[in-house]
Amino acid sequence: MKKPGRSSWVANTQHVQPDGKIRRSQLITTFGAGAMVDLVGDAVVIGGLDYWQGDGMEVIAESRLCASINARRRSQGLRELRTDAAFRAAPVGDDQQARRGHGIQAVEFPAWFVCQNPECRALVRASGGLERKGDHYLHTCDNRRSGAVCVPVRFVGACVRGHLQDFPWVRFAHQERKGERCERPKLVLEEGASGDFADIVVRCRTCDSKRPLSTARAKFAMGDCDGGRPWLGNEAHEPGCEEELRLVVRTASDAYFSLVESALSIPPMKELALRAAIDGVWNMVQTATAASIGPFRTIPDVRHALEGWSDAEVLAAIDARRAGTPVEQGPVRTAEFGQFMAAPEEVPGTLAPAGQDFFARKLRRDRALPAAIERVVLASKLREVRAQVGFTRLMPVSSDLQGEYKVVPAALALQTDWLPATEVRGEGIFVRLDEEAVQAWEQRPEVRQREAELRAGFAKWAEQLKEPPEFPGVRFYLLHSLAHLLMTALSLECGYAASAIRERLYCSLPGDEVPMAAILLATGSSGTDGTLGGLVDQGRRLLGHLRAAWDGGVLCSNDPVCGHHTPRGDLTGRLLEGAACHGCLFVAECSCERFNQYLDRALVVPTLGCDAGVAFFRERP
């Protein structure tokens, strides 16, 4: 990662060591385009995709994910992705041959610095007379000959649309002068010992105006956002933003929320496979008609490509290809759910073919399992492609039950027609609950009452959003909580760290065409660590892990406080969970799809303070 100079986006080809290093997988999550990052002696914002260059940016193919994202981008009026190169991996760095123009460019941000001389504490712009020496800026204080080190200020301004700008220090410090202008403002940032916002004061030495930083947290105290997007270049402002500008700590968790969508690489459905076969011989069959399709089939390449398809099917697909009609693939997770449900029964001794991205077999029912578990599918080969579609600030955005984001996120680039992505190869266990048992459980009066409490908390949380998502339903809380309990139990036996196991939820709403109630627990670490076979092997011992999960959920170390918690009328802000905390359900955020939200172990197992009738597993499996 290189900064392209101190105030420009110009790159050269000199061999120079990078200013920082970031793992490729983190470039679509924590430190993606537009994220603020602290370096050893500086602070930067990661440049947009237009400034990602160099070796190693290989294309990652996943047609289903591309089609899903493009369908939504069309409806939002956004530029569509290239179908042949929709996703690319981040560039690979080389410490031995590091040079500008190879890697990811970052721009220095913020532009304001604080002098570390305790007798000075001047608040100065980098372009306002600071001297660069080595990795630091130096400030010439009034009371010392040598320069004092300056560090980037911790506070910036941002809005919920993702815009970013320097905190308006001069305007903020003089706001109480009511229009009177200070001719030569000289600001200092005075911080108390506590570090609390009330103890941080911005003062002007010229006119002695001062104001505590705590007042910036009041509604509309900082004015409107100016639409700044420094990660996209100097000319990338979006004027006319009507959102409120808010105070943000650069390193705070609410400064950047990456929006990542993913899809498993599963065998293509019939219509998609036929379209792919036709694309391969399109230059030969594009003029085919009902009268000429027979002769076309005598061509060896065409005969091989269209083998198994009738003339009517081929002609219909050719007509659709001519008209530019895309193949309707359906929702991503519904298709994956159908693929797992169609997995054949396991045959002892059968191995996954080499080079295959998906291989799953249904576990024989002669294994001891509770009646509420309809089936278990062991997937010894999985490939998941994860792509960042954008990001938000200040408020996280929830995806729908298909894992898709309906909001228009902050832009990752101005010119590119691809998205940053990574692929993970691993293994997993697919567990489907009995649909009749789930529906009967949803109709219990106790469950309906608990759902009303969860819905009330969700409604309270959604009041602060302009476009709140749909309530996921009590079924989702059940599946999500069960997944967390099972992940914790499995991690003790399968050989993978708890953070290396990731959940994938398959849930439907009442009235959906395909009822779904299943979870996939898969290895979530890239590289060979995800294919050791330990997780699949533990799927054959699922009953023991269900019992361990049941035991771990019945009693929490924070009971009775945890067990008695309900989101209805909660004053602590825990509006998206019931009986859930770090002592029982919370897992590493890289393992959870929902930031440890939408959890309630009372829906899975009996807990203190809740009616036992709420639990799906009333008794130990």
Coordinates of C-alpha atoms in Angstrom, one line a residue:
M1 CA 0.0 0.0 0.0
K2 CA 1.5 3.3 -1.1
K3 CA 0.6 6.9 -0.6
P4 CA 0.8 8.7 -4.0
G5 CA 2.7 11.7 -2.6
R6 CA 1.4 13.9 0.2
S7 CA -1.3 15.7 -1.6
S8 CA -1.7 14.2 -5.1
W9 CA -2.6 10.9 -6.8
V10 CA 0.5 10.9 -9.1
A11 CA 2.5 7.6 -9.1
N12 CA 6.0 6.9 -10.3
T13 CA 8.1 3.8 -10.9
Q14 CA 10.8 4.3 -8.3
H15 CA 11.6 1.2 -6.1
V16 CA 10.4 2.2 -2.7
Q17 CA 9.1 0.3 0.3
P18 CA 5.3 0.4 0.9
D19 CA 4.0 2.6 3.6
G20 CA 1.9 -0.3 5.0
K21 CA 0.7 -3.8 4.5
I22 CA -2.8 -5.3 4.6
R23 CA -4.0 -8.9 4.1
R24 CA -5.8 -9.4 0.9
S25 CA -8.9 -10.8 2.6
Q26 CA -9.1 -7.7 4.8
L27 CA -9.3 -5.5 1.8
I28 CA -13.0 -6.4 1.3
T29 CA -13.9 -6.2 5.0
T30 CA -12.2 -4.1 7.6
F31 CA -9.8 -2.1 5.4
G32 CA -11.6 -1.9 2.1
A33 CA -11.7 1.1 -0.3
G34 CA -12.8 4.2 1.7
A35 CA -11.6 2.8 5.1
M36 CA -9.4 4.9 7.4
V37 CA -6.2 3.2 8.4
D38 CA -3.4 4.1 10.8
L39 CA 0.1 3.6 9.6
V40 CA 3.3 3.8 11.8
G41 CA 3.6 7.6 11.4
D42 CA 0.6 8.6 9.4
A43 CA -3.1 8.2 8.8
V44 CA -4.6 7.5 5.4
V45 CA -7.8 6.5 3.7
I46 CA -7.6 3.5 1.4
G47 CA -8.0 4.5 -2.3
G48 CA -10.9 3.5 -4.5
L49 CA -10.7 0.6 -7.0
D50 CA -9.5 3.0 -9.7
Y51 CA -6.3 3.2 -7.8
W52 CA -5.7 -0.5 -7.4
Q53 CA -3.0 -1.6 -9.7
G54 CA -0.3 -4.3 -10.2
D55 CA 0.2 -8.0 -10.3
G56 CA -2.0 -10.7 -8.8
M57 CA -5.4 -9.1 -9.6
E58 CA -6.7 -12.3 -11.0
V59 CA -10.3 -12.7 -12.1
I60 CA -12.5 -14.7 -9.8
A61 CA -15.4 -16.2 -11.6
E62 CA -18.9 -16.7 -10.1
S63 CA -21.8 -16.1 -12.6
R64 CA -24.6 -16.5 -10.1
L65 CA -23.3 -13.8 -7.8
C66 CA -22.6 -11.5 -10.7
A67 CA -26.2 -12.0 -12.0
S68 CA -27.7 -11.3 -8.6
I69 CA -25.6 -8.1 -8.1
N70 CA -26.2 -6.8 -11.6
A71 CA -30.0 -7.3 -11.3
R72 CA -30.0 -5.0 -8.3
R73 CA -27.6 -2.5 -9.8
R74 CA -29.9 -2.2 -12.8
S75 CA -32.8 -1.3 -10.6
Q76 CA -30.7 1.2 -8.7
G77 CA -29.4 2.9 -11.8
L78 CA -25.8 1.9 -11.2
R79 CA -23.2 0.7 -13.7
E80 CA -23.4 -3.0 -14.3
L81 CA -20.4 -5.4 -13.7
R82 CA -18.6 -7.0 -16.6
T83 CA -20.0 -10.5 -16.9
D84 CA -16.6 -11.9 -17.9
A85 CA -14.6 -10.2 -15.1
A86 CA -17.0 -9.1 -12.5
F87 CA -14.7 -9.9 -9.5
R88 CA -11.0 -9.5 -9.0
A89 CA -8.6 -10.3 -6.2
A90 CA -6.6 -7.5 -4.6
P91 CA -3.1 -6.9 -6.0
V92 CA -0.2 -8.8 -4.5
G93 CA 2.6 -6.8 -2.9
D94 CA 6.3 -7.6 -3.3
D95 CA 8.6 -6.2 -0.7
Q96 CA 11.6 -7.0 -2.8
Q97 CA 10.4 -5.2 -5.9
A98 CA 8.0 -2.7 -4.3
R99 CA 7.3 0.3 -6.5
R100 CA 4.7 3.0 -7.0
G101 CA 2.0 1.9 -9.4
H102 CA 2.0 -1.6 -8.0
G103 CA -0.4 -2.1 -5.1
I104 CA -3.1 0.1 -3.6
Q105 CA -2.7 3.8 -3.4
A106 CA -3.9 5.6 -0.3
V107 CA -4.4 9.3 0.4
E108 CA -3.3 11.1 3.5
F109 CA -6.3 11.8 5.7
P110 CA -7.1 13.8 7.8
A111 CA -5.3 17.0 6.8
W112 CA -5.3 18.3 10.4
F113 CA -2.6 17.5 12.9
V114 CA -2.0 18.1 16.6
C115 CA 1.3 19.2 18.0
Q116 CA 2.5 16.8 20.8
N117 CA 4.3 19.5 22.7
P118 CA 2.2 19.7 25.9
E119 CA 2.8 23.4 26.2
C120 CA 1.6 24.0 22.6
R121 CA -1.1 21.5 21.4
A122 CA -1.5 23.5 18.2
L123 CA -4.1 22.3 15.7
V124 CA -2.6 22.8 12.3
R125 CA -3.2 21.7 8.7
A126 CA -0.4 19.8 7.1
S127 CA -0.2 22.5 4.4
G128 CA -0.1 25.2 7.0
G129 CA 3.6 25.3 7.6
L130 CA 4.4 21.8 9.0
E131 CA 7.8 20.4 8.1
R132 CA 8.1 16.7 6.9
K133 CA 11.0 14.9 8.5
G134 CA 11.1 11.1 8.1
D135 CA 7.8 9.5 9.0
H136 CA 6.5 12.6 10.9
Y137 CA 5.5 16.1 10.5
L138 CA 7.2 18.7 12.8
H139 CA 5.7 21.9 14.2
T140 CA 7.8 24.8 15.1
C141 CA 6.4 25.9 18.5
D142 CA 6.7 29.4 19.9
N143 CA 8.7 28.2 23.0
R144 CA 11.2 25.8 21.5
R145 CA 13.8 25.9 18.7
S146 CA 13.5 22.3 17.4
G147 CA 10.3 21.1 15.9
A148 CA 7.8 19.0 17.9
V149 CA 6.2 15.9 16.5
C150 CA 2.6 16.2 15.1
V151 CA 0.1 13.4 14.9
P152 CA -3.1 13.2 12.9
V153 CA -6.1 14.4 14.7
R154 CA -8.4 11.6 15.9
F155 CA -11.7 13.2 14.8
V156 CA -13.3 13.6 11.4
G157 CA -16.7 14.3 10.0
A158 CA -18.9 11.7 8.2
C159 CA -22.5 11.1 7.2
V160 CA -24.7 8.0 6.9
R161 CA -24.2 8.0 3.1
G162 CA -20.5 7.3 3.5
H163 CA -19.2 10.7 2.8
L164 CA -16.0 11.8 4.6
Q165 CA -14.4 15.1 5.3
D166 CA -12.1 16.9 7.8
F167 CA -13.8 18.1 10.9
P168 CA -14.7 21.8 10.5
W169 CA -12.4 23.0 13.3
V170 CA -12.3 26.7 12.5
R171 CA -16.0 27.0 12.1
F172 CA -16.7 24.9 15.1
A173 CA -14.5 26.8 17.4
H174 CA -16.0 30.2 16.4
Q175 CA -19.6 29.2 16.1
E176 CA -20.7 31.2 19.1
R177 CA -19.3 34.4 17.7
K178 CA -22.5 34.5 15.6
G179 CA -21.0 35.7 12.3
E180 CA -18.1 37.7 13.7
R181 CA -15.0 36.7 11.8
C182 CA -11.7 35.9 13.4
E183 CA -9.0 37.3 11.1
R184 CA -6.1 35.0 12.0
P185 CA -7.4 31.9 13.8
K186 CA -4.8 29.9 15.8
L187 CA -6.4 26.8 17.2
V188 CA -5.3 24.5 20.0
L189 CA -6.8 21.2 21.1
E190 CA -6.8 20.9 24.9
E191 CA -7.5 17.4 26.2
G192 CA -8.1 16.5 29.8
A193 CA -6.8 13.4 31.6
S194 CA -10.1 11.4 31.1
G195 CA -10.2 11.6 27.3
D196 CA -14.0 12.2 27.6
F197 CA -15.5 14.5 24.9
A198 CA -16.4 17.0 27.6
D199 CA -12.8 17.3 28.6
I200 CA -11.6 18.0 25.0
V201 CA -11.8 21.7 24.2
V202 CA -11.0 23.5 20.9
R203 CA -9.8 27.0 21.6
C204 CA -8.6 29.9 19.4
R205 CA -5.6 31.7 20.8
T206 CA -6.3 34.8 18.7
C207 CA -9.9 35.6 19.9
D208 CA -10.1 33.2 22.9
S209 CA -13.2 31.5 21.5
K210 CA -13.5 28.0 22.8
R211 CA -15.9 25.1 22.6
P212 CA -16.0 21.6 24.1
L213 CA -16.0 18.8 21.6
S214 CA -19.0 17.2 23.4
T215 CA -21.3 19.9 21.8
A216 CA -20.4 18.4 18.4
R217 CA -22.4 15.3 19.2
A218 CA -25.7 17.3 19.5
K219 CA -28.1 17.0 16.5
F220 CA -27.1 19.2 13.6
A221 CA -24.3 20.8 15.6
M222 CA -21.8 20.3 12.7
G223 CA -24.1 21.4 9.9
D224 CA -24.6 19.6 6.6
C225 CA -22.3 17.2 4.9
D226 CA -20.3 18.6 1.9
G227 CA -20.3 15.3 0.1
G228 CA -16.6 14.6 0.4
R229 CA -15.2 11.3 -1.0
P230 CA -11.4 11.6 -0.6
W231 CA -10.8 7.9 -1.4
L232 CA -12.1 8.5 -5.0
G233 CA -9.8 11.5 -5.8
N234 CA -9.7 15.2 -5.4
E235 CA -12.6 15.8 -7.8
A236 CA -15.0 13.2 -6.5
H237 CA -17.3 15.3 -4.3
E238 CA -21.0 14.8 -4.4
P239 CA -22.5 18.2 -3.9
G240 CA -26.0 18.6 -2.5
C241 CA -25.8 15.9 0.2
E242 CA -28.7 16.7 2.7
E243 CA -27.5 14.4 5.4
E244 CA -26.3 15.7 8.8
L245 CA -22.5 15.8 9.3
R246 CA -21.6 13.8 12.4
L247 CA -18.5 13.5 14.6
V248 CA -16.6 10.3 14.0
V249 CA -13.5 8.9 15.7
R250 CA -11.2 7.6 13.0
T251 CA -10.5 4.3 14.6
A252 CA -14.0 3.7 16.0
S253 CA -16.0 0.6 14.9
D254 CA -18.8 2.8 13.4
A255 CA -16.4 4.5 11.0
Y256 CA -16.7 1.8 8.3
F257 CA -19.1 -1.1 7.7
S258 CA -18.2 -3.2 4.7
L259 CA -21.1 -4.7 2.7
V260 CA -20.1 -8.1 1.5
E261 CA -22.2 -10.5 -0.5
S262 CA -21.3 -14.1 -1.3
A263 CA -22.3 -17.2 -3.2
L264 CA -21.3 -20.9 -3.2
S265 CA -20.1 -22.3 -6.4
I266 CA -22.8 -25.0 -7.1
P267 CA -23.4 -27.0 -10.3
P268 CA -25.3 -24.8 -12.7
M269 CA -29.0 -25.3 -13.2
K270 CA -30.3 -26.7 -16.5
E271 CA -31.1 -23.4 -18.2
L272 CA -27.7 -21.8 -17.3
A273 CA -25.8 -24.9 -18.4
L274 CA -27.5 -24.8 -21.8
R275 CA -26.7 -21.1 -22.2
A276 CA -23.1 -21.7 -21.3
A277 CA -22.9 -24.6 -23.9
I278 CA -24.4 -22.3 -26.6
D279 CA -22.0 -19.4 -25.7
G280 CA -19.1 -21.8 -26.4
V281 CA -20.2 -22.4 -30.0
W282 CA -22.1 -19.2 -30.6
N283 CA -20.0 -18.2 -33.6
M284 CA -21.3 -21.3 -35.4
V285 CA -24.9 -21.6 -34.2
Q286 CA -26.0 -17.9 -34.0
T287 CA -27.9 -18.1 -37.3
A288 CA -29.5 -21.5 -36.6
T289 CA -33.2 -22.0 -37.4
A290 CA -35.6 -24.9 -37.0
A291 CA -34.7 -26.0 -40.5
S292 CA -30.9 -25.7 -40.1
I293 CA -30.4 -26.9 -36.5
G294 CA -30.0 -30.5 -37.8
P295 CA -27.1 -29.8 -40.1
F296 CA -25.4 -27.6 -37.5
R297 CA -25.4 -30.6 -35.2
T298 CA -23.2 -32.5 -37.6
I299 CA -20.3 -30.2 -36.8
P300 CA -18.2 -32.1 -34.2
D301 CA -17.8 -29.2 -31.8
V302 CA -21.5 -28.3 -31.9
R303 CA -22.6 -31.9 -31.6
H304 CA -20.4 -32.3 -28.5
A305 CA -21.6 -29.1 -26.9
L306 CA -25.4 -29.6 -27.5
E307 CA -25.5 -33.3 -26.6
G308 CA -28.4 -34.1 -24.4
W309 CA -30.5 -31.1 -25.4
S310 CA -33.5 -31.2 -27.7
D311 CA -33.8 -29.0 -30.8
A312 CA -36.6 -27.1 -29.2
E313 CA -34.6 -26.3 -26.1
V314 CA -31.6 -25.3 -28.1
L315 CA -33.6 -23.0 -30.4
A316 CA -35.4 -21.3 -27.5
A317 CA -32.0 -20.7 -25.8
I318 CA -30.6 -19.3 -29.1
D319 CA -33.5 -16.9 -29.4
A320 CA -33.1 -15.7 -25.8
R321 CA -29.4 -15.2 -26.5
R322 CA -30.1 -13.1 -29.5
A323 CA -32.6 -11.0 -27.6
G324 CA -30.1 -10.5 -24.8
T325 CA -32.5 -12.0 -22.3
P326 CA -30.6 -13.1 -19.1
V327 CA -31.2 -16.5 -17.6
E328 CA -33.3 -16.1 -14.5
Q329 CA -31.3 -17.9 -11.8
G330 CA -33.5 -17.2 -8.8
P331 CA -32.4 -16.0 -5.4
V332 CA -28.8 -17.1 -4.5
R333 CA -29.5 -18.9 -1.3
T334 CA -32.7 -20.6 -2.5
A335 CA -30.7 -22.2 -5.3
E336 CA -28.0 -23.3 -2.8
F337 CA -30.6 -24.8 -0.5
G338 CA -32.1 -26.7 -3.4
Q339 CA -28.7 -28.1 -4.3
F340 CA -28.0 -29.3 -0.8
M341 CA -31.5 -30.9 -0.6
A342 CA -30.8 -32.7 -3.9
A343 CA -27.5 -34.2 -2.7
P344 CA -27.5 -38.0 -3.1
E345 CA -27.1 -40.3 -0.1
E346 CA -23.5 -41.0 1.0
V347 CA -21.9 -44.2 -0.3
P348 CA -19.0 -45.4 1.8
G349 CA -15.6 -45.1 0.1
T350 CA -16.8 -42.4 -2.4
L351 CA -14.3 -39.6 -2.8
A352 CA -14.8 -36.2 -4.3
P353 CA -13.5 -35.9 -7.9
A354 CA -10.4 -33.8 -8.3
G355 CA -10.9 -30.2 -9.5
Q356 CA -14.6 -30.1 -8.5
D357 CA -15.8 -27.0 -6.5
F358 CA -18.8 -28.7 -4.9
F359 CA -19.3 -32.2 -3.5
A360 CA -22.0 -33.0 -1.0
R361 CA -23.6 -36.2 0.2
K362 CA -26.5 -36.8 2.5
L363 CA -25.7 -38.6 5.7
R364 CA -27.5 -41.9 6.1
R365 CA -30.5 -41.7 8.4
D366 CA -29.4 -44.8 10.4
R367 CA -27.3 -42.4 12.5
A368 CA -29.0 -41.3 15.8
L369 CA -30.5 -37.9 15.3
P370 CA -33.4 -36.1 17.0
A371 CA -36.7 -36.2 15.0
A372 CA -36.5 -32.4 14.7
I373 CA -33.4 -32.7 12.5
E374 CA -34.7 -33.7 9.0
R375 CA -31.4 -34.3 7.3
V376 CA -27.6 -33.7 7.5
V377 CA -25.6 -33.1 4.4
L378 CA -21.8 -33.4 4.5
A379 CA -20.0 -31.1 2.0
S380 CA -16.4 -32.2 1.6
K381 CA -15.8 -29.6 -1.0
L382 CA -17.1 -26.0 -1.0
R383 CA -16.0 -22.9 -2.8
E384 CA -17.4 -19.5 -1.7
V385 CA -16.8 -16.2 -3.5
R386 CA -17.2 -13.1 -1.3
A387 CA -17.4 -9.7 -3.0
Q388 CA -17.6 -6.2 -1.4
V389 CA -20.5 -4.3 -3.0
G390 CA -19.9 -1.1 -1.0
F391 CA -19.9 0.2 2.5
T392 CA -21.7 2.5 5.0
R393 CA -20.6 4.6 7.9
L394 CA -22.2 5.3 11.3
M395 CA -25.0 2.7 11.0
P396 CA -24.6 -0.9 9.9
V397 CA -27.0 -2.2 7.2
S398 CA -28.7 -5.6 7.5
S399 CA -29.0 -7.8 4.4
D400 CA -32.2 -9.6 3.6
L401 CA -32.6 -13.4 4.1
Q402 CA -30.9 -14.0 0.7
G403 CA -27.8 -12.1 1.9
E404 CA -28.5 -9.2 -0.4
Y405 CA -28.3 -5.5 0.4
K406 CA -31.1 -3.4 -1.0
V407 CA -29.7 0.1 -0.1
V408 CA -27.4 2.1 -2.4
P409 CA -24.0 1.9 -0.7
A410 CA -21.1 4.3 -0.8
A411 CA -19.2 3.9 -4.1
L412 CA -16.0 1.9 -4.2
A413 CA -14.9 3.5 -7.5
L414 CA -15.9 6.0 -10.3
Q415 CA -14.7 4.1 -13.4
T416 CA -14.2 0.4 -12.7
D417 CA -16.8 -2.2 -13.7
W418 CA -15.6 -4.9 -11.3
L419 CA -15.7 -5.5 -7.5
P420 CA -13.0 -6.7 -5.1
A421 CA -13.5 -10.3 -4.1
T422 CA -11.8 -13.3 -2.5
E423 CA -12.6 -17.0 -2.7
V424 CA -12.6 -19.5 0.1
R425 CA -12.3 -23.2 -0.4
G426 CA -13.3 -25.5 2.4
E427 CA -15.8 -28.0 3.8
G428 CA -19.0 -27.8 5.8
I429 CA -22.0 -29.4 7.5
F430 CA -25.5 -28.6 6.3
V431 CA -28.3 -29.2 8.9
R432 CA -31.9 -28.9 8.0
L433 CA -34.7 -28.8 10.6
D434 CA -37.9 -30.6 10.0
E435 CA -40.3 -28.1 8.4
E436 CA -43.4 -29.5 10.0
A437 CA -41.7 -29.3 13.5
V438 CA -40.6 -25.7 12.8
Q439 CA -44.1 -24.6 11.7
A440 CA -45.7 -26.3 14.8
W441 CA -43.2 -24.6 17.0
E442 CA -43.9 -21.2 15.4
Q443 CA -47.7 -21.6 16.3
R444 CA -47.1 -22.1 20.0
P445 CA -48.6 -19.3 22.1
E446 CA -45.4 -18.9 24.0
V447 CA -43.4 -18.5 20.9
R448 CA -45.8 -16.0 19.5
Q449 CA -45.5 -13.9 22.6
R450 CA -41.7 -14.1 22.5
E451 CA -41.8 -13.1 18.8
A452 CA -43.9 -10.1 19.7
E453 CA -41.2 -9.0 22.2
L454 CA -38.4 -9.5 19.6
R455 CA -40.5 -7.6 17.0
A456 CA -41.0 -4.7 19.5
G457 CA -37.3 -4.4 20.0
F458 CA -36.6 -4.6 16.3
A459 CA -39.2 -1.8 15.6
K460 CA -37.6 0.4 18.2
W461 CA -34.2 -0.1 16.6
A462 CA -35.6 0.5 13.1
E463 CA -36.9 3.9 14.1
Q464 CA -33.5 5.4 13.6
L465 CA -33.2 4.1 10.0
K466 CA -34.5 5.8 6.9
E467 CA -34.9 2.5 5.0
P468 CA -35.3 -0.2 7.7
P469 CA -35.1 -3.9 6.7
E470 CA -37.9 -6.3 7.1
F471 CA -38.3 -8.1 10.4
P472 CA -36.6 -11.5 9.8
G473 CA -39.0 -13.5 11.9
V474 CA -38.7 -15.8 14.9
R475 CA -37.5 -18.6 12.7
F476 CA -34.4 -16.6 11.8
Y477 CA -33.6 -16.0 15.5
L478 CA -33.9 -19.8 16.1
L479 CA -31.6 -20.8 13.2
H480 CA -29.1 -18.1 14.1
S481 CA -28.9 -19.0 17.7
L482 CA -28.6 -22.7 17.0
A483 CA -25.8 -22.0 14.5
H484 CA -23.8 -20.1 17.2
L485 CA -24.3 -22.8 19.8
L486 CA -23.2 -25.5 17.4
M487 CA -20.2 -23.5 16.2
T488 CA -18.9 -23.2 19.7
A489 CA -19.4 -27.0 20.4
L490 CA -17.8 -28.0 17.1
S491 CA -14.8 -25.8 17.5
L492 CA -13.7 -27.8 20.6
E493 CA -13.5 -31.1 18.6
C494 CA -13.0 -30.5 14.8
G495 CA -9.5 -29.1 14.8
Y496 CA -10.4 -25.7 13.6
A497 CA -10.3 -22.5 15.7
A498 CA -13.7 -21.1 16.5
S499 CA -13.0 -18.0 14.3
A500 CA -12.3 -20.4 11.3
I501 CA -15.9 -21.7 11.3
R502 CA -18.5 -19.5 9.5
E503 CA -22.3 -19.7 9.4
R504 CA -24.5 -19.5 6.4
L505 CA -28.3 -19.3 7.1
Y506 CA -31.1 -20.6 4.9
C507 CA -34.4 -19.1 6.2
S508 CA -37.7 -18.2 4.6
L509 CA -40.6 -16.0 5.6
P510 CA -44.1 -17.3 6.0
G511 CA -45.7 -17.6 2.5
D512 CA -42.4 -18.0 0.6
E513 CA -42.5 -20.4 -2.3
V514 CA -39.6 -22.5 -1.0
P515 CA -39.8 -23.0 2.8
M516 CA -36.3 -23.1 4.3
A517 CA -35.0 -23.8 7.8
A518 CA -31.4 -24.8 7.6
I519 CA -27.9 -23.8 8.5
L520 CA -24.5 -24.4 6.9
L521 CA -21.4 -24.4 9.2
A522 CA -18.4 -24.2 6.9
T523 CA -14.7 -23.4 7.3
G524 CA -14.2 -19.7 6.7
S525 CA -10.4 -19.5 6.4
S526 CA -8.8 -19.2 3.0
G527 CA -6.0 -21.5 1.9
T528 CA -5.4 -25.2 2.7
D529 CA -6.5 -24.7 6.4
G530 CA -10.1 -25.0 5.2
T531 CA -9.9 -28.5 3.7
L532 CA -8.5 -30.7 6.4
G533 CA -11.6 -32.9 6.7
G534 CA -12.1 -32.4 10.4
L535 CA -15.4 -30.5 10.1
V536 CA -17.1 -33.1 7.8
D537 CA -15.9 -35.9 10.1
Q538 CA -17.6 -34.2 13.1
G539 CA -20.9 -34.1 11.1
R540 CA -21.1 -37.9 11.6
R541 CA -21.1 -37.2 15.4
L542 CA -23.7 -34.4 15.2
L543 CA -25.8 -35.8 18.0
G544 CA -23.0 -35.4 20.5
H545 CA -22.4 -31.8 19.4
L546 CA -26.1 -31.1 19.7
R547 CA -26.0 -32.3 23.3
A548 CA -23.0 -30.1 24.0
A549 CA -24.7 -27.2 22.4
W550 CA -27.8 -27.8 24.5
D551 CA -25.8 -28.0 27.7
G552 CA -23.9 -24.8 26.8
G553 CA -27.1 -22.9 26.1
V554 CA -29.2 -23.9 29.1
L555 CA -27.0 -22.0 31.6
C556 CA -25.0 -18.9 30.9
S557 CA -22.3 -17.5 33.2
N558 CA -24.2 -14.2 33.2
D559 CA -27.5 -15.8 34.3
P560 CA -30.0 -14.7 35.6
V561 CA -29.3 -11.3 34.0
C562 CA -28.8 -12.8 30.5
G563 CA -31.7 -15.2 30.7
H564 CA -34.2 -12.6 31.8
H565 CA -33.3 -10.0 29.1
T566 CA -35.9 -9.0 26.6
P567 CA -35.6 -6.3 24.0
R568 CA -39.1 -4.9 24.7
G569 CA -38.5 -1.6 26.5
D570 CA -34.8 -2.2 26.8
L571 CA -32.9 0.9 27.9
T572 CA -29.4 -0.3 27.2
G573 CA -29.7 -0.4 23.4
R574 CA -29.7 -4.2 23.1
L575 CA -32.8 -4.2 20.9
L576 CA -31.9 -7.0 18.5
E577 CA -31.3 -9.9 20.9
G578 CA -33.1 -11.7 23.7
A579 CA -31.2 -14.0 26.0
A580 CA -27.8 -13.6 24.4
C581 CA -24.4 -12.2 25.5
H582 CA -20.7 -12.9 25.4
G583 CA -21.0 -15.7 27.9
C584 CA -23.3 -17.9 25.7
L585 CA -24.0 -16.9 22.1
F586 CA -21.6 -14.2 20.9
V587 CA -18.9 -15.5 18.5
A588 CA -16.1 -13.9 16.5
E589 CA -17.5 -11.4 14.1
C590 CA -15.8 -13.0 11.2
S591 CA -17.9 -16.1 11.9
C592 CA -21.2 -14.4 12.1
E593 CA -23.3 -12.9 9.3
R594 CA -25.2 -10.4 11.4
F595 CA -22.7 -8.8 13.8
N596 CA -23.9 -11.0 16.7
Q597 CA -27.4 -9.6 16.4
Y598 CA -30.8 -11.4 16.0
L599 CA -29.9 -13.9 18.7
D600 CA -32.0 -15.5 21.5
R601 CA -31.0 -18.9 23.1
A602 CA -34.4 -19.1 24.8
L603 CA -35.8 -20.1 21.4
V604 CA -33.4 -23.1 21.2
V605 CA -33.1 -24.4 24.8
P606 CA -34.9 -23.8 28.1
T607 CA -33.3 -20.9 29.9
L608 CA -33.8 -19.1 33.3
G609 CA -36.5 -16.5 33.2
C610 CA -38.3 -17.9 30.1
D611 CA -41.1 -20.3 29.6
A612 CA -39.7 -23.7 28.6
G613 CA -42.4 -23.9 25.9
V614 CA -40.5 -21.2 23.9
A615 CA -37.6 -23.6 23.3
F616 CA -37.5 -25.6 20.1
F617 CA -35.5 -28.3 21.8
R618 CA -37.4 -28.6 25.1
E619 CA -35.5 -31.7 26.2
R620 CA -31.8 -32.6 25.8
P621 CA -31.4 -34.4 22.4

